[in-house]
Backbone as a chain_set.jsonl record, in Angstrom:
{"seq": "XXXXXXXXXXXXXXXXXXXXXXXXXXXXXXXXXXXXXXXXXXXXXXXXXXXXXXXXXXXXXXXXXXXXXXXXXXXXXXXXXXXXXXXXXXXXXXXXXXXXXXXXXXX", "coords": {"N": [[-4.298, 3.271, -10.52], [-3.556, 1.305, -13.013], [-5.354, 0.698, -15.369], [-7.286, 2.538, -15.138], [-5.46, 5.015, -15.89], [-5.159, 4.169, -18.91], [-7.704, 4.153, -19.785], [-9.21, 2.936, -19.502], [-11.789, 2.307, -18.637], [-14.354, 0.675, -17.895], [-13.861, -1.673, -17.349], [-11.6, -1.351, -15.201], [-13.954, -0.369, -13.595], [-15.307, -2.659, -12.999], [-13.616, -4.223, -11.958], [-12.606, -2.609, -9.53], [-15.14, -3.106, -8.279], [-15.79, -5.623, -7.713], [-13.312, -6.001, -6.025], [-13.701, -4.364, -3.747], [-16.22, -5.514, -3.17], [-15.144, -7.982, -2.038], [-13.548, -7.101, 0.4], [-10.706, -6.304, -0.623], [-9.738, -4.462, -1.158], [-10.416, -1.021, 0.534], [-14.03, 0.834, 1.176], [-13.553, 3.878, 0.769], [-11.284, 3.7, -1.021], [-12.126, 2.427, -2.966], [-14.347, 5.008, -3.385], [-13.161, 6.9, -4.126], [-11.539, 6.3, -6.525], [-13.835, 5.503, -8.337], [-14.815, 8.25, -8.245], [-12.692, 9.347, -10.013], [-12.616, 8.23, -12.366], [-15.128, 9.015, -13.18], [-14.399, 11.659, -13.171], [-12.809, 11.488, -15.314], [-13.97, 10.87, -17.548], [-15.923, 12.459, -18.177], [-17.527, 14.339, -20.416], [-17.128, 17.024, -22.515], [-18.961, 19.027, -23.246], [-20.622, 17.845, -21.214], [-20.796, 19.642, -19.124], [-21.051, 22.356, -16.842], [-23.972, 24.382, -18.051], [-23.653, 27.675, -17.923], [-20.948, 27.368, -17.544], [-20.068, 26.911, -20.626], [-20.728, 29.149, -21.688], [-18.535, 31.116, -21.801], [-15.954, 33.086, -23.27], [-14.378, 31.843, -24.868], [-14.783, 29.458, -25.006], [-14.058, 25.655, -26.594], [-16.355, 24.833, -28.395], [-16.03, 22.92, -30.532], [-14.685, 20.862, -29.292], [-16.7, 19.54, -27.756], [-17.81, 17.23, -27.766], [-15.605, 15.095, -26.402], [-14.199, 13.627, -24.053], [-12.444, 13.965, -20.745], [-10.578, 12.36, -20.076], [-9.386, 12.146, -23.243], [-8.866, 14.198, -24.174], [-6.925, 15.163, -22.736], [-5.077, 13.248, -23.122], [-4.547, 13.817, -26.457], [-3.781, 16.465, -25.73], [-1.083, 16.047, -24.419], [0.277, 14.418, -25.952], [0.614, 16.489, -28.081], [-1.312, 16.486, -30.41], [-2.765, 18.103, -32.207], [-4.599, 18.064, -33.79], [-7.588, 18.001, -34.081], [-8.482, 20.242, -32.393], [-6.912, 23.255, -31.601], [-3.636, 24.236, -29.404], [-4.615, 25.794, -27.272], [-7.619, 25.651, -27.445], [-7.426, 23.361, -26.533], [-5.868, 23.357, -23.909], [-8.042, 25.54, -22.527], [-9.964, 23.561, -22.627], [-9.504, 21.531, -21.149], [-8.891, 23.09, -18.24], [-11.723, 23.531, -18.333], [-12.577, 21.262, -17.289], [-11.35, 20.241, -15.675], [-11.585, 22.642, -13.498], [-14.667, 21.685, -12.885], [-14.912, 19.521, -12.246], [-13.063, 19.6, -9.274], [-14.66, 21.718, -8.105], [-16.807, 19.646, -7.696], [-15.816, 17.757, -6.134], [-15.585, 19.298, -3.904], [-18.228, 19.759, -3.31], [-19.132, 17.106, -2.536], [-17.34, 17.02, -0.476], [-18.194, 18.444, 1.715], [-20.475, 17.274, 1.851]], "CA": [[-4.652, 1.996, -11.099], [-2.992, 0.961, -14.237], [-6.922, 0.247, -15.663], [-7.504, 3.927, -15.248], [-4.562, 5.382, -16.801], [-4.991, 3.42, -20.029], [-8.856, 5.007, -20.353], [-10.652, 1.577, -19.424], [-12.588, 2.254, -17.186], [-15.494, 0.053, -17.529], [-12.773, -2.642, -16.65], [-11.487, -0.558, -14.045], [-15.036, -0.107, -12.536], [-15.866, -3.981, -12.785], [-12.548, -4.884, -10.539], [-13.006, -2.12, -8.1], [-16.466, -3.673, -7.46], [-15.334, -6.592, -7.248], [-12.306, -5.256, -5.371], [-14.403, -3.681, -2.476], [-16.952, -6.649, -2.13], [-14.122, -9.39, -1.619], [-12.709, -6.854, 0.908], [-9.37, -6.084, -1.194], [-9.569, -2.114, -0.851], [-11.212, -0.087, 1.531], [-14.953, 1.578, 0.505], [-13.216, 5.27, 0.642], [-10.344, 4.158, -1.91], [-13.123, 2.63, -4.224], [-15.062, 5.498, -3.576], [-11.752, 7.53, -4.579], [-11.506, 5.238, -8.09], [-14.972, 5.667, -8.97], [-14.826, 9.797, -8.704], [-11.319, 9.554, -11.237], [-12.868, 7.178, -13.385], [-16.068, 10.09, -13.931], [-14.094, 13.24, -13.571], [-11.48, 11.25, -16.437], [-15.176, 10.519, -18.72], [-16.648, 13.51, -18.247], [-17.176, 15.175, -21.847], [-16.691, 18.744, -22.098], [-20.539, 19.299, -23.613], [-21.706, 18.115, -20.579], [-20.513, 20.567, -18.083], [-22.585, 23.213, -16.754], [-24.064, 25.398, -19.343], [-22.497, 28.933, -17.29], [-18.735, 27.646, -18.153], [-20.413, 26.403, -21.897], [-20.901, 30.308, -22.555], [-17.312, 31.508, -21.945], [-16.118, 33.086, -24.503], [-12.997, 31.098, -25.227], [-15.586, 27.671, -24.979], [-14.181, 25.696, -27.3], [-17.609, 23.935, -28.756], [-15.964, 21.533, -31.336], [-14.32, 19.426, -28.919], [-17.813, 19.474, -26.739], [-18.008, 15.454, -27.781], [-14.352, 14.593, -26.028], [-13.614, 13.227, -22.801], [-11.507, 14.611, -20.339], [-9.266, 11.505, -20.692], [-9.193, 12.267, -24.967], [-8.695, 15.903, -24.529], [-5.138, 14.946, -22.186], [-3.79, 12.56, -23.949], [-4.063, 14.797, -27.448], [-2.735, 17.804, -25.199], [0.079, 15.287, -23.82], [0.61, 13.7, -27.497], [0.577, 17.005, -28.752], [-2.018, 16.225, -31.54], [-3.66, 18.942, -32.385], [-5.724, 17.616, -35.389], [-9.07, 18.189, -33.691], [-8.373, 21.551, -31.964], [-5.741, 24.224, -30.816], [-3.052, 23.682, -27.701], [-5.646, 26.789, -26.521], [-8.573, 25.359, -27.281], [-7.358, 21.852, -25.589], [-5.802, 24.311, -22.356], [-8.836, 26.133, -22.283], [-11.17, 22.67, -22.541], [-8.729, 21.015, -19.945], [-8.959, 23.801, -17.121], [-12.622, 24.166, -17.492], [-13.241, 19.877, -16.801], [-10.649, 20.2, -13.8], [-12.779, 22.973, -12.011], [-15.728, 21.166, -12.942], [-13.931, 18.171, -11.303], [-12.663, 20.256, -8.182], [-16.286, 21.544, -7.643], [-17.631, 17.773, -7.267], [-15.487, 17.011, -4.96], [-15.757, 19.881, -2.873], [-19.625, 19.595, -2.933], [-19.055, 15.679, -2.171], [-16.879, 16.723, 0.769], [-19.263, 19.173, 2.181], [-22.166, 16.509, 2.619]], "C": [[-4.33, 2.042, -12.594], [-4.287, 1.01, -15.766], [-7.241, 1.773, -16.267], [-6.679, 4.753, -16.022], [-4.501, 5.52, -18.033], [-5.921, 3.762, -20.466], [-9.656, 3.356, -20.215], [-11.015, 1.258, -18.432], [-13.759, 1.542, -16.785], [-14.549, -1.099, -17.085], [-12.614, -2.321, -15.516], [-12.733, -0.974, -13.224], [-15.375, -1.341, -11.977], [-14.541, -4.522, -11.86], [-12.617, -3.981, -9.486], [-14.393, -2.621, -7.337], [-16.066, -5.124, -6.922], [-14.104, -7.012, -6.111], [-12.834, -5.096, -3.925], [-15.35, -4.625, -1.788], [-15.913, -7.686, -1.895], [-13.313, -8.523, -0.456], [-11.237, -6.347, 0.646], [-9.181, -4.886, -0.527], [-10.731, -1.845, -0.031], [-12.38, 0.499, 0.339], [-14.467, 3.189, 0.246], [-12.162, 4.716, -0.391], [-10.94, 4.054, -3.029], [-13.673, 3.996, -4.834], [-14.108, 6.265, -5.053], [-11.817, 7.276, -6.242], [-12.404, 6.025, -9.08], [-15.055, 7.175, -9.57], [-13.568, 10.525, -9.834], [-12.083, 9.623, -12.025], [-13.972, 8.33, -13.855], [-15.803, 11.24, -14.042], [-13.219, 12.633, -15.262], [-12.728, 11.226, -17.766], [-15.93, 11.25, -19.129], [-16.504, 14.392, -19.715], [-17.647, 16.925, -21.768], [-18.19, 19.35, -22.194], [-21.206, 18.376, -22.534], [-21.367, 18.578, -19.104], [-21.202, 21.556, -18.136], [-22.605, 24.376, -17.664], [-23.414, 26.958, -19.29], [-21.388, 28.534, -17.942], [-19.252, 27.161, -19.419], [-20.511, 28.231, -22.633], [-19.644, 31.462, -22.756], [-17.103, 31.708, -22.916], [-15.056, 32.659, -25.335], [-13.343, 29.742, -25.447], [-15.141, 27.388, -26.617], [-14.989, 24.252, -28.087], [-17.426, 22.722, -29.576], [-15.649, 20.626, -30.714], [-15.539, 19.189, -27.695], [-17.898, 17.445, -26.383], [-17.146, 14.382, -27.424], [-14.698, 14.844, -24.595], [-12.244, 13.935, -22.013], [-10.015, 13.908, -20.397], [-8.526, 11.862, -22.329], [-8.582, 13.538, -24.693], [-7.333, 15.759, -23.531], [-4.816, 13.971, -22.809], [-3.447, 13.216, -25.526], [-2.955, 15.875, -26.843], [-0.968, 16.94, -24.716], [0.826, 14.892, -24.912], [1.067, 14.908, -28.286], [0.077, 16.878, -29.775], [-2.696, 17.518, -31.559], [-4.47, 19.372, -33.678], [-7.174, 18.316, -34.996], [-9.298, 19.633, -33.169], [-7.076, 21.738, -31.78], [-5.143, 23.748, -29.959], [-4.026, 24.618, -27.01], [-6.359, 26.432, -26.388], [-8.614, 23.745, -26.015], [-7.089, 22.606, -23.724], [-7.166, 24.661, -21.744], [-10.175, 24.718, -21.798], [-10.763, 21.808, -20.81], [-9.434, 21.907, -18.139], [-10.804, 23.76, -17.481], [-13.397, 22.442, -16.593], [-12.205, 19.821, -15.634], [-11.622, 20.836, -13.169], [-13.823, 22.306, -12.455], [-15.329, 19.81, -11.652], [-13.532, 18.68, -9.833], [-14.062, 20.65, -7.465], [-17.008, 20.894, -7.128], [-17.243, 17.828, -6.209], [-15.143, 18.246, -3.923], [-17.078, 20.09, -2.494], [-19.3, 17.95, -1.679], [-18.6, 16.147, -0.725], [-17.725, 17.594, 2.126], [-20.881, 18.528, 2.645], [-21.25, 15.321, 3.761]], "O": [[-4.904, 2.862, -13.312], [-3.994, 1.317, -16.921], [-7.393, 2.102, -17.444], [-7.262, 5.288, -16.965], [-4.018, 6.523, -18.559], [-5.793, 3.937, -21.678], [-10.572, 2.919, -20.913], [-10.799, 0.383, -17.593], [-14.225, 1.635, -15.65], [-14.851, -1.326, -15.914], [-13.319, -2.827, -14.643], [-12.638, -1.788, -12.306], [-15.702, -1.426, -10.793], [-14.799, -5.362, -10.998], [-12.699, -4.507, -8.376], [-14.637, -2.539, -6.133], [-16.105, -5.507, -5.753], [-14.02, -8.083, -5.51], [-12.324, -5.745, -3.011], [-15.499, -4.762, -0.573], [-16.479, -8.46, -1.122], [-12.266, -9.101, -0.164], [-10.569, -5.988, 1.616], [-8.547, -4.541, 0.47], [-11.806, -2.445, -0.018], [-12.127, 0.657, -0.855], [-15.147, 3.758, -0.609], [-11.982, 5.748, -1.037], [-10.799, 4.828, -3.975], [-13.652, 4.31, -6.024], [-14.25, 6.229, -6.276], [-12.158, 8.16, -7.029], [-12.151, 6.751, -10.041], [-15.252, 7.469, -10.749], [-13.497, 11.665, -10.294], [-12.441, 10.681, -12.542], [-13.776, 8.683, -15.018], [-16.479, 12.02, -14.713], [-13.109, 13.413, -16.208], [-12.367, 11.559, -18.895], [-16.613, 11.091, -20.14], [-15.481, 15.006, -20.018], [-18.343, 17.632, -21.039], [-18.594, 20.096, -21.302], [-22.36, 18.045, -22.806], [-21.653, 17.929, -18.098], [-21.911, 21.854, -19.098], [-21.68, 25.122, -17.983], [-22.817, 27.456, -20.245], [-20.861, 29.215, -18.821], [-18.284, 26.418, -19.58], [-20.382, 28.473, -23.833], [-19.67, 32.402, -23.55], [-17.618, 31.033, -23.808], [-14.888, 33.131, -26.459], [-12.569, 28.916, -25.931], [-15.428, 28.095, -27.583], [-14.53, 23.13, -28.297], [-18.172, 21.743, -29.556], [-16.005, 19.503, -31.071], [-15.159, 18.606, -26.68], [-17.988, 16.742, -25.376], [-17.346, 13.203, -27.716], [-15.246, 15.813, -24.069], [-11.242, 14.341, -22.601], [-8.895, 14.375, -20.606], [-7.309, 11.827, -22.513], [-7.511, 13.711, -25.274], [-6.56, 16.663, -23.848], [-3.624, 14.133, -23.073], [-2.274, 13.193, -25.901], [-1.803, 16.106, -27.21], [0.112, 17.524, -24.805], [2.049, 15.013, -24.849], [1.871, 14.658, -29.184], [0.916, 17.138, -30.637], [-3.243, 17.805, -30.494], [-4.799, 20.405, -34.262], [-7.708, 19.142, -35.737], [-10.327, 20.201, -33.535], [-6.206, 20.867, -31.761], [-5.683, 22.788, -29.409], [-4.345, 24.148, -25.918], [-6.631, 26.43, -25.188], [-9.394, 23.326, -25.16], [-7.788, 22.451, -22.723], [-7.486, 24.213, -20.644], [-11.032, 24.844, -20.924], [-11.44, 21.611, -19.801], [-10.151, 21.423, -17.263], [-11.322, 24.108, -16.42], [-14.277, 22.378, -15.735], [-12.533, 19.199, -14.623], [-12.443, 20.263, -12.453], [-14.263, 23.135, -11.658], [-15.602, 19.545, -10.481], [-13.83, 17.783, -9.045], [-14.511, 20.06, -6.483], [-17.805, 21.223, -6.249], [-17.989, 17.939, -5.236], [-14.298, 17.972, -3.071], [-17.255, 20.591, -1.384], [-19.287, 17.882, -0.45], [-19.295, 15.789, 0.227], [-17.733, 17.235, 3.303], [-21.848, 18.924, 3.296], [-21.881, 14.568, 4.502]]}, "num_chains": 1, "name": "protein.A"}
């Protein structure tokens, strides 16, 4: 979804609802949407405190989004942190993200 991509996701969220009650999309592609839209929002300071004590954690960008922290790494900006520290912030909000949705698929 074009919505998602772009990092606007409260947009996003308000047409997939609207999306799913008018019938448009199926409840599993919403669901689908919805679990992007919070692995993409997810800020690095609030993943579980275990991967927070790593010792490569890197704590300044704790207050960035997983969306912010790829498009710097993609942009190559690296005003705010390192390409390491962005790698390192990246891989630990994927498995965080991979985790979910292997709990999710498990119930």
């Amino acid at each position: 979804m074009h919505l998602i991509g772009e990092g606007q996701f409260a947009e996003a969220e308000v047409l997939i609802q609207e999306s799913a009650t008018a019938g448009l999309i199926e409840q599993s592609a919403a669901t689908t949407f919805r679990r992007t839209i919070a692995d993409l929002s997810m800020k690095l300071g609030d993943i579980p405190a275990r991967l927070q004590r790593v010792p490569s954690f890197p704590a300044r960008l704790k207050d960035f989004t997983r969306y912010q922290l790829q498009k710097m790494y993609d942009s190559a900006d690296f005003s705010v942190g390192t390409k390491k520290e962005l790698q390192v912030a990246l891989k630990l909000l994927k498995d965080v993200a991979k985790d979910n949705s292997r709990l999710l698929q498990k119930l």
